[in-house]
């Protein structure tokens, strides 16, 4: 099946300001839908407060942190820290999207609502980590200070369409990362908490995915180029976290987030839902971007297959070693 997208004026006519205005009605519709289906929840209800005790410092009876005090797995701890530090940079994310999308009308209402919902995630994750003693509280705070002190600048801040395309994929990537972290955490309490966060992230993805679909209808060539650029150059917002590359490698091996997951569970679902590779009626630039996107996805699938083979070989070695 193909989708025909009419050209509504030349690509050169679409400035960010015009696109924001043209999509305002869609934003209002998606905002209203989001508010109907989103459920408010209380972060404190997901934290095992009864497991908490004082740390040394102000409290003389404080108990020093030790690695064995938590039931969370090692890979769960690594991923939880990465996910939390990513959420911690919310002030910078808010600044980026508020500057790009504006603070007025439906766009502004969405920006503030999204920020408020995302704020819950950092609150509940930090409370859980400290109460369950899953991580060293001193190091966690040192990482937070280092990461936030660097700030955050989006790779896509130059373009409204690139930013919409990015968050359509990134919100799903975050949802998958949280959900898989919960599954691998070894703690049912952590799993429930991250499932709740993942539900929010999925609703955010749906908002941006539907907005991206509307952008394809009014500016297909520019939107196709934006999607091509974002997919080819995609990286998670937490890439500036201290030790991120090592943590990302561990998360890849631990099957929380890796090339196969990125291809199969993040990129493909959005591209397939929007039928991006079936859109016709594109101009030369749009057709070129669509072709390059298809080639990249094929290459990424091949790369993911090679990663799968290495991961399987690693599992086999570990199993053989365990048998003695």
XYZ file of C-alpha atoms in Angstrom:
324
model
C 0.000 0.000 0.000
C 1.258 3.471 -0.785
C 0.447 6.841 0.638
C 0.262 9.845 -1.603
C 1.314 13.056 0.119
C 0.323 16.224 -1.727
C 2.842 19.005 -1.924
C 1.477 22.084 -0.209
C 3.929 24.620 -1.517
C 7.635 24.236 -2.062
C 10.019 23.064 0.640
C 11.598 26.501 0.723
C 8.284 28.008 1.868
C 8.211 25.994 5.082
C 9.934 27.897 7.872
C 9.827 26.668 11.458
C 7.333 29.417 12.299
C 4.993 28.369 9.498
C 5.246 24.713 10.448
C 4.491 25.490 14.090
C 1.412 27.427 13.020
C 0.305 24.763 10.527
C 0.590 21.993 13.118
C -1.028 23.914 16.004
C -4.436 22.323 15.433
C -2.893 18.848 15.402
C -1.023 19.615 18.619
C -4.269 20.700 20.274
C -6.018 17.527 19.126
C -3.192 15.298 20.339
C -2.938 17.210 23.618
C -6.641 16.688 24.301
C -6.334 13.000 23.453
C -3.334 12.691 25.732
C -5.115 14.351 28.649
C -8.050 11.971 28.234
C -5.961 8.807 28.383
C -3.093 9.805 30.701
C -3.541 8.812 34.334
C -2.077 10.804 37.187
C -0.027 8.740 39.618
C 1.821 9.382 42.852
C 5.594 8.755 42.859
C 5.647 8.066 46.598
C 3.303 5.096 46.134
C 5.960 3.195 44.179
C 8.792 3.550 46.723
C 9.445 0.863 49.424
C 9.833 3.392 52.233
C 9.791 0.678 54.943
C 13.110 -0.612 53.575
C 14.828 2.749 54.094
C 17.240 3.737 56.829
C 19.515 6.652 57.601
C 22.816 7.245 55.857
C 25.739 8.605 57.906
C 26.155 12.371 58.029
C 23.597 14.433 59.879
C 22.326 11.239 61.501
C 24.856 9.739 63.889
C 23.139 6.382 63.682
C 23.444 6.311 59.908
C 24.422 3.102 58.190
C 27.105 3.358 55.505
C 26.216 2.172 52.010
C 27.504 -1.252 50.926
C 27.113 -2.916 47.509
C 25.365 -5.974 48.926
C 22.508 -4.086 50.571
C 20.251 -4.234 47.514
C 18.695 -7.128 45.620
C 19.000 -5.243 42.307
C 21.248 -6.959 39.761
C 24.498 -5.351 38.622
C 23.148 -4.624 35.144
C 19.981 -3.259 36.740
C 22.029 -0.844 38.844
C 24.029 0.356 35.841
C 20.911 0.949 33.759
C 19.025 2.612 36.603
C 21.806 5.143 37.076
C 21.975 5.902 33.342
C 18.193 6.227 33.120
C 17.975 8.450 36.194
C 20.810 10.742 35.156
C 19.121 11.096 31.773
C 15.901 12.145 33.507
C 17.857 14.546 35.728
C 18.621 16.818 32.796
C 14.932 17.732 32.506
C 15.565 21.487 33.029
C 17.786 21.528 29.942
C 15.298 19.478 27.920
C 12.508 21.861 28.899
C 14.594 24.835 27.847
C 15.316 23.238 24.481
C 11.727 22.377 23.554
C 10.197 25.513 25.071
C 12.598 27.600 22.991
C 11.813 25.638 19.845
C 8.075 24.982 20.245
C 7.140 28.087 22.237
C 5.312 28.677 25.491
C 1.957 29.819 24.103
C -1.142 28.076 22.810
C -1.413 24.314 22.475
C 2.340 23.979 21.911
C 3.118 25.721 25.199
C 0.498 23.748 27.113
C 2.010 20.516 25.841
C 5.571 21.577 26.665
C 4.653 22.303 30.277
C 2.502 19.191 30.658
C 5.250 16.989 29.243
C 7.779 18.538 31.621
C 5.510 17.986 34.623
C 4.985 14.343 33.722
C 8.669 13.723 33.106
C 9.472 15.293 36.472
C 7.778 12.383 38.228
C 10.212 9.944 36.685
C 13.316 11.440 38.245
C 11.544 11.830 41.599
C 10.434 8.221 41.906
C 13.647 6.707 40.538
C 15.884 8.629 42.915
C 13.646 7.866 45.893
C 13.667 4.182 44.967
C 17.445 4.021 44.504
C 18.185 5.710 47.820
C 15.547 3.857 49.817
C 16.515 0.450 48.431
C 20.231 1.305 48.663
C 20.736 0.078 45.121
C 23.575 2.522 44.402
C 26.209 4.538 46.235
C 24.360 7.768 47.156
C 27.534 9.883 47.155
C 28.580 8.757 43.682
C 25.040 9.195 42.391
C 25.019 12.818 43.520
C 28.498 13.413 42.128
C 27.380 12.029 38.759
C 24.260 14.207 38.835
C 26.260 17.341 39.513
C 28.788 16.550 36.784
C 26.128 15.699 34.208
C 23.835 18.646 34.894
C 26.719 21.076 35.108
C 27.528 20.251 31.495
C 23.977 21.079 30.436
C 22.419 19.672 27.298
C 22.178 20.869 23.727
C 20.028 18.888 21.341
C 21.614 17.670 18.120
C 18.383 18.785 16.442
C 17.882 22.251 17.914
C 18.392 23.790 14.445
C 15.089 22.458 13.131
C 11.576 21.980 14.454
C 10.951 19.014 12.132
C 14.197 17.324 13.154
C 13.254 17.795 16.805
C 9.786 16.286 16.338
C 11.280 13.359 14.427
C 13.907 12.816 17.118
C 11.521 12.697 20.055
C 9.175 10.347 18.183
C 11.988 7.780 18.261
C 13.659 8.860 21.501
C 10.523 8.583 23.647
C 10.061 5.000 22.449
C 13.739 4.270 23.047
C 13.404 5.565 26.602
C 10.290 3.489 27.161
C 12.090 0.336 25.978
C 15.141 1.094 28.123
C 13.038 1.590 31.258
C 10.934 -1.506 30.609
C 13.911 -3.767 29.958
C 15.720 -2.383 33.005
C 12.736 -3.350 35.131
C 12.716 -6.870 33.704
C 16.449 -7.266 34.353
C 16.484 -5.594 37.784
C 15.723 -8.673 39.861
C 13.321 -6.642 42.026
C 9.531 -6.752 41.441
C 9.182 -3.331 43.116
C 11.615 -1.807 40.638
C 9.887 -3.572 37.769
C 6.492 -2.108 38.736
C 7.953 1.375 39.095
C 9.647 1.304 35.697
C 6.550 -0.166 34.057
C 4.637 2.884 35.299
C 7.289 5.230 33.891
C 7.333 3.313 30.601
C 3.586 3.865 30.234
C 4.149 7.632 30.342
C 6.964 7.407 27.825
C 4.768 5.424 25.448
C 2.056 8.084 25.567
C 4.661 10.748 24.851
C 5.878 8.709 21.884
C 2.328 8.443 20.516
C 1.924 12.235 20.723
C 5.102 12.934 18.774
C 4.612 10.043 16.346
C 1.158 11.319 15.395
C 2.534 14.836 15.060
C 5.268 13.509 12.782
C 2.593 11.818 10.684
C 0.804 15.146 10.276
C 4.090 16.776 9.258
C 4.466 14.194 6.483
C 1.083 15.272 5.129
C 1.914 18.972 4.867
C 5.672 18.946 4.172
C 6.570 15.432 2.990
C 9.979 16.168 1.498
C 11.287 18.123 4.457
C 9.862 15.607 6.926
C 11.431 12.689 5.070
C 14.800 14.441 5.138
C 14.416 15.126 8.863
C 13.572 11.487 9.589
C 16.534 10.332 7.490
C 18.907 12.651 9.344
C 17.590 11.735 12.788
C 17.671 7.981 12.207
C 21.171 8.018 10.722
C 22.606 10.230 13.483
C 20.503 9.053 16.427
C 21.990 9.013 19.900
C 20.321 8.916 23.301
C 20.039 12.197 25.272
C 22.162 10.797 28.100
C 25.270 10.442 25.938
C 27.030 13.083 28.028
C 26.745 11.127 31.290
C 30.148 10.366 32.869
C 31.154 6.847 31.802
C 28.236 6.596 29.368
C 30.057 4.558 26.704
C 31.073 1.855 29.169
C 27.604 1.771 30.710
C 26.004 1.620 27.247
C 28.211 -1.347 26.344
C 27.146 -3.144 29.513
C 23.495 -2.383 28.792
C 23.921 -3.727 25.260
C 25.372 -7.015 26.495
C 22.699 -7.167 29.206
C 20.005 -6.823 26.503
C 18.556 -3.655 27.946
C 19.375 -1.555 24.884
C 21.458 -2.617 21.918
C 21.542 -2.490 18.123
C 18.955 -5.243 17.688
C 16.563 -3.589 20.120
C 17.183 -0.194 18.524
C 16.409 -1.524 15.047
C 13.521 -3.868 15.853
C 11.783 -2.191 18.792
C 12.421 1.527 18.266
C 13.097 2.532 14.668
C 11.031 -0.048 12.813
C 7.771 0.363 14.775
C 7.629 4.119 14.149
C 8.650 3.847 10.499
C 6.180 1.016 9.952
C 3.274 2.775 11.692
C 3.761 5.904 9.572
C 4.414 3.791 6.442
C 7.425 6.000 5.790
C 8.955 3.727 3.177
C 5.651 3.587 1.248
C 5.107 7.334 0.886
C 5.089 8.412 -2.735
C 4.545 11.713 -4.478
C 7.855 12.953 -3.099
C 10.103 15.431 -4.830
C 13.744 14.628 -5.700
C 15.068 15.529 -2.232
C 12.392 13.514 -0.491
C 12.930 10.491 -2.720
C 16.692 10.650 -2.131
C 16.154 10.815 1.647
C 13.707 7.901 1.533
C 16.157 5.771 -0.439
C 19.034 6.624 1.893
C 16.841 5.813 4.893
C 16.046 2.387 3.435
C 19.717 1.689 2.756
C 20.679 2.742 6.270
C 18.031 0.522 7.866
C 19.268 -2.428 5.832
C 22.832 -1.773 6.939
C 21.759 -1.369 10.555
C 19.936 -4.709 10.407
C 23.118 -6.370 9.126
C 25.135 -4.721 11.886
C 22.590 -5.869 14.466
C 22.846 -9.419 13.115
C 26.613 -9.367 13.643
C 26.061 -8.110 17.182
C 23.565 -10.935 17.761
C 26.173 -13.472 16.677
C 28.774 -12.034 19.047
C 26.274 -12.006 21.898
C 25.316 -15.633 21.250
C 28.986 -16.640 21.163
C 29.584 -14.827 24.443
C 26.662 -16.669 26.052
C 28.027 -19.976 24.819
C 31.466 -19.238 26.296
C 29.956 -18.280 29.645
C 27.794 -21.404 29.688
C 30.794 -23.614 28.889
C 32.824 -21.913 31.602
C 30.019 -22.431 34.122
C 29.981 -26.172 33.394
C 33.673 -26.264 34.242
